[in-house]
Amino acid sequence: MNPTLRIRKLDPRAILPQYQSELAAGLDLTALLPEGTEAVTIEPGRIYLAKTGLAVAIPPGYEAQVRPRSGLASKSAITLPNAPGTIDADYRGEVMVPLINLGREPYRLVHGTRIAQMVIAPVARAAIEEVQSLDDTARGAGGFGSTGGH
């Protein structure tokens, strides 16, 4: 059974998220610019915290993962600095998306631009057990790059 995502518009101009195809994993989130603002320019290397005008109630046992949109990233170098971001099931504030311009040119963000994807995913909550030692593995304490390859 699929979970139900309850959504509240905080602004009448907000656009409800939607799946763009029958088998899409993510709901597209859109930018809500301040009333009377035609566009916002995101300069190269700068972060803009985009509002969506939406608040969500995610069912217990789930999270919302906020991820970059591949087209926006590959065509305009606009992505998320904290990808994926997590919205917890107990958060009820406005969904906001930090956007970063990794390109060389300013990016003009307009109201209604699809800025990110929101994937609803199950969450496992681990029981914490403090121990004096951990079992050995072939990898051991090998960290970054320890498994080879590039």
Tab-separated table of C-alpha atoms in Angstrom:
chain	number	residue	atom	x	y	z
A	1	MET	CA	0.000	0.000	0.000
A	2	ASN	CA	1.318	3.434	-0.914
A	3	PRO	CA	1.545	6.127	1.778
A	4	THR	CA	-0.583	9.267	1.597
A	5	LEU	CA	1.271	12.580	1.548
A	6	ARG	CA	-0.855	15.389	2.951
A	7	ILE	CA	0.047	18.812	1.558
A	8	ARG	CA	-1.012	22.271	2.696
A	9	LYS	CA	-0.615	25.321	0.484
A	10	LEU	CA	0.833	28.194	2.513
A	11	ASP	CA	0.378	30.538	-0.446
A	12	PRO	CA	-2.389	30.336	-3.068
A	13	ARG	CA	0.253	30.730	-5.812
A	14	ALA	CA	2.051	27.552	-4.694
A	15	ILE	CA	1.980	24.640	-7.111
A	16	LEU	CA	1.221	21.178	-5.765
A	17	PRO	CA	4.020	18.700	-6.479
A	18	GLN	CA	3.303	16.096	-9.100
A	19	TYR	CA	4.791	13.057	-10.755
A	20	GLN	CA	5.718	13.826	-14.366
A	21	SER	CA	5.259	10.267	-15.618
A	22	GLU	CA	3.456	7.091	-14.584
A	23	LEU	CA	6.578	5.444	-13.144
A	24	ALA	CA	8.426	8.530	-11.873
A	25	ALA	CA	9.978	8.061	-8.425
A	26	GLY	CA	9.975	11.747	-7.501
A	27	LEU	CA	7.401	14.498	-7.256
A	28	ASP	CA	8.578	17.749	-8.837
A	29	LEU	CA	8.813	20.728	-6.488
A	30	THR	CA	8.464	24.226	-7.936
A	31	ALA	CA	9.831	27.594	-6.896
A	32	LEU	CA	7.541	30.158	-5.290
A	33	LEU	CA	9.052	33.621	-5.688
A	34	PRO	CA	7.989	36.564	-3.523
A	35	GLU	CA	4.817	38.301	-4.736
A	36	GLY	CA	5.640	40.850	-7.428
A	37	THR	CA	9.084	39.355	-8.119
A	38	GLU	CA	9.515	38.437	-11.784
A	39	ALA	CA	12.755	36.510	-11.330
A	40	VAL	CA	15.657	35.917	-8.963
A	41	THR	CA	19.220	35.725	-10.239
A	42	ILE	CA	21.484	33.095	-8.708
A	43	GLU	CA	25.066	34.172	-9.318
A	44	PRO	CA	27.795	31.556	-9.918
A	45	GLY	CA	28.915	29.980	-6.658
A	46	ARG	CA	25.969	31.410	-4.715
A	47	ILE	CA	23.169	29.618	-2.844
A	48	TYR	CA	19.531	30.703	-2.983
A	49	LEU	CA	16.989	29.262	-0.538
A	50	ALA	CA	13.918	28.734	-2.716
A	51	LYS	CA	10.500	28.585	-1.103
A	52	THR	CA	7.799	26.228	-2.359
A	53	GLY	CA	4.831	27.662	-0.454
A	54	LEU	CA	3.994	24.160	0.768
A	55	ALA	CA	3.978	22.309	4.074
A	56	VAL	CA	3.721	18.513	4.180
A	57	ALA	CA	2.666	15.807	6.601
A	58	ILE	CA	4.767	12.746	5.838
A	59	PRO	CA	3.402	9.523	7.334
A	60	PRO	CA	5.305	7.998	10.275
A	61	GLY	CA	7.912	5.521	9.060
A	62	TYR	CA	8.692	7.603	5.950
A	63	GLU	CA	10.855	10.552	4.962
A	64	ALA	CA	10.908	12.862	1.967
A	65	GLN	CA	14.246	12.943	0.150
A	66	VAL	CA	14.774	16.184	-1.775
A	67	ARG	CA	17.038	15.627	-4.767
A	68	PRO	CA	18.342	17.665	-7.695
A	69	ARG	CA	16.567	17.548	-11.043
A	70	SER	CA	18.932	16.067	-13.604
A	71	GLY	CA	17.918	18.419	-16.423
A	72	LEU	CA	18.422	21.543	-14.320
A	73	ALA	CA	21.808	20.265	-13.136
A	74	SER	CA	23.097	19.158	-16.545
A	75	LYS	CA	21.794	22.104	-18.571
A	76	SER	CA	22.134	25.000	-16.128
A	77	ALA	CA	24.515	23.691	-13.401
A	78	ILE	CA	21.858	24.299	-10.734
A	79	THR	CA	21.839	21.632	-8.038
A	80	LEU	CA	21.359	21.154	-4.299
A	81	PRO	CA	24.331	21.667	-1.957
A	82	ASN	CA	22.945	19.137	0.543
A	83	ALA	CA	21.668	16.462	-1.840
A	84	PRO	CA	19.763	14.562	-0.878
A	85	GLY	CA	18.089	16.661	1.747
A	86	THR	CA	15.757	14.974	4.211
A	87	ILE	CA	12.359	16.125	5.411
A	88	ASP	CA	11.436	14.221	8.566
A	89	ALA	CA	7.920	12.941	9.241
A	90	ASP	CA	7.477	15.339	12.176
A	91	TYR	CA	8.416	18.544	10.270
A	92	ARG	CA	5.479	20.832	9.514
A	93	GLY	CA	7.202	24.007	8.319
A	94	GLU	CA	7.532	25.256	4.764
A	95	VAL	CA	9.399	23.012	2.356
A	96	MET	CA	12.375	25.026	1.123
A	97	VAL	CA	15.072	23.999	-1.319
A	98	PRO	CA	18.635	25.381	-1.239
A	99	LEU	CA	19.837	25.817	-4.811
A	100	ILE	CA	23.475	26.373	-5.763
A	101	ASN	CA	24.774	27.639	-9.085
A	102	LEU	CA	27.850	25.599	-9.980
A	103	GLY	CA	28.046	27.137	-13.439
A	104	ARG	CA	29.942	30.105	-14.810
A	105	GLU	CA	26.912	32.168	-15.758
A	106	PRO	CA	24.158	33.703	-13.617
A	107	TYR	CA	20.951	31.667	-13.556
A	108	ARG	CA	17.538	33.358	-13.781
A	109	LEU	CA	15.001	31.553	-11.592
A	110	VAL	CA	11.353	32.316	-12.323
A	111	HIS	CA	8.180	31.455	-10.412
A	112	GLY	CA	6.977	27.925	-11.149
A	113	THR	CA	10.348	26.540	-12.241
A	114	ARG	CA	10.647	22.856	-11.349
A	115	ILE	CA	13.632	22.997	-8.978
A	116	ALA	CA	13.893	19.610	-7.257
A	117	GLN	CA	12.392	16.159	-6.864
A	118	MET	CA	10.828	14.862	-3.678
A	119	VAL	CA	10.963	11.091	-3.157
A	120	ILE	CA	8.897	9.531	-0.366
A	121	ALA	CA	10.917	6.653	1.119
A	122	PRO	CA	10.598	4.268	4.060
A	123	VAL	CA	12.854	4.849	7.049
A	124	ALA	CA	14.429	2.187	9.244
A	125	ARG	CA	15.169	3.297	12.798
A	126	ALA	CA	18.054	1.371	14.274
A	127	ALA	CA	18.295	0.207	17.856
A	128	ILE	CA	21.557	1.482	19.368
A	129	GLU	CA	23.781	-0.976	21.191
A	130	GLU	CA	27.127	0.120	22.610
A	131	VAL	CA	29.760	-2.640	22.360
A	132	GLN	CA	33.439	-3.016	23.276
A	133	SER	CA	34.482	-4.397	19.870
A	134	LEU	CA	33.151	-4.942	16.351
A	135	ASP	CA	33.379	-8.022	14.139
A	136	ASP	CA	36.241	-8.150	11.616
A	137	THR	CA	35.683	-7.788	7.854
A	138	ALA	CA	37.953	-8.053	4.820
A	139	ARG	CA	37.761	-4.278	4.343
A	140	GLY	CA	38.380	-3.450	7.986
A	141	ALA	CA	38.955	0.261	8.628
A	142	GLY	CA	39.756	1.053	4.964
A	143	GLY	CA	38.145	4.390	4.162
A	144	PHE	CA	37.993	6.718	1.188
A	145	GLY	CA	39.213	5.001	-1.960
A	146	SER	CA	40.165	1.802	-0.139
A	147	THR	CA	38.110	-0.464	-2.407
A	148	GLY	CA	40.025	0.612	-5.530
A	149	GLY	CA	38.896	2.193	-8.760
A	150	HIS	CA	38.185	5.801	-9.451
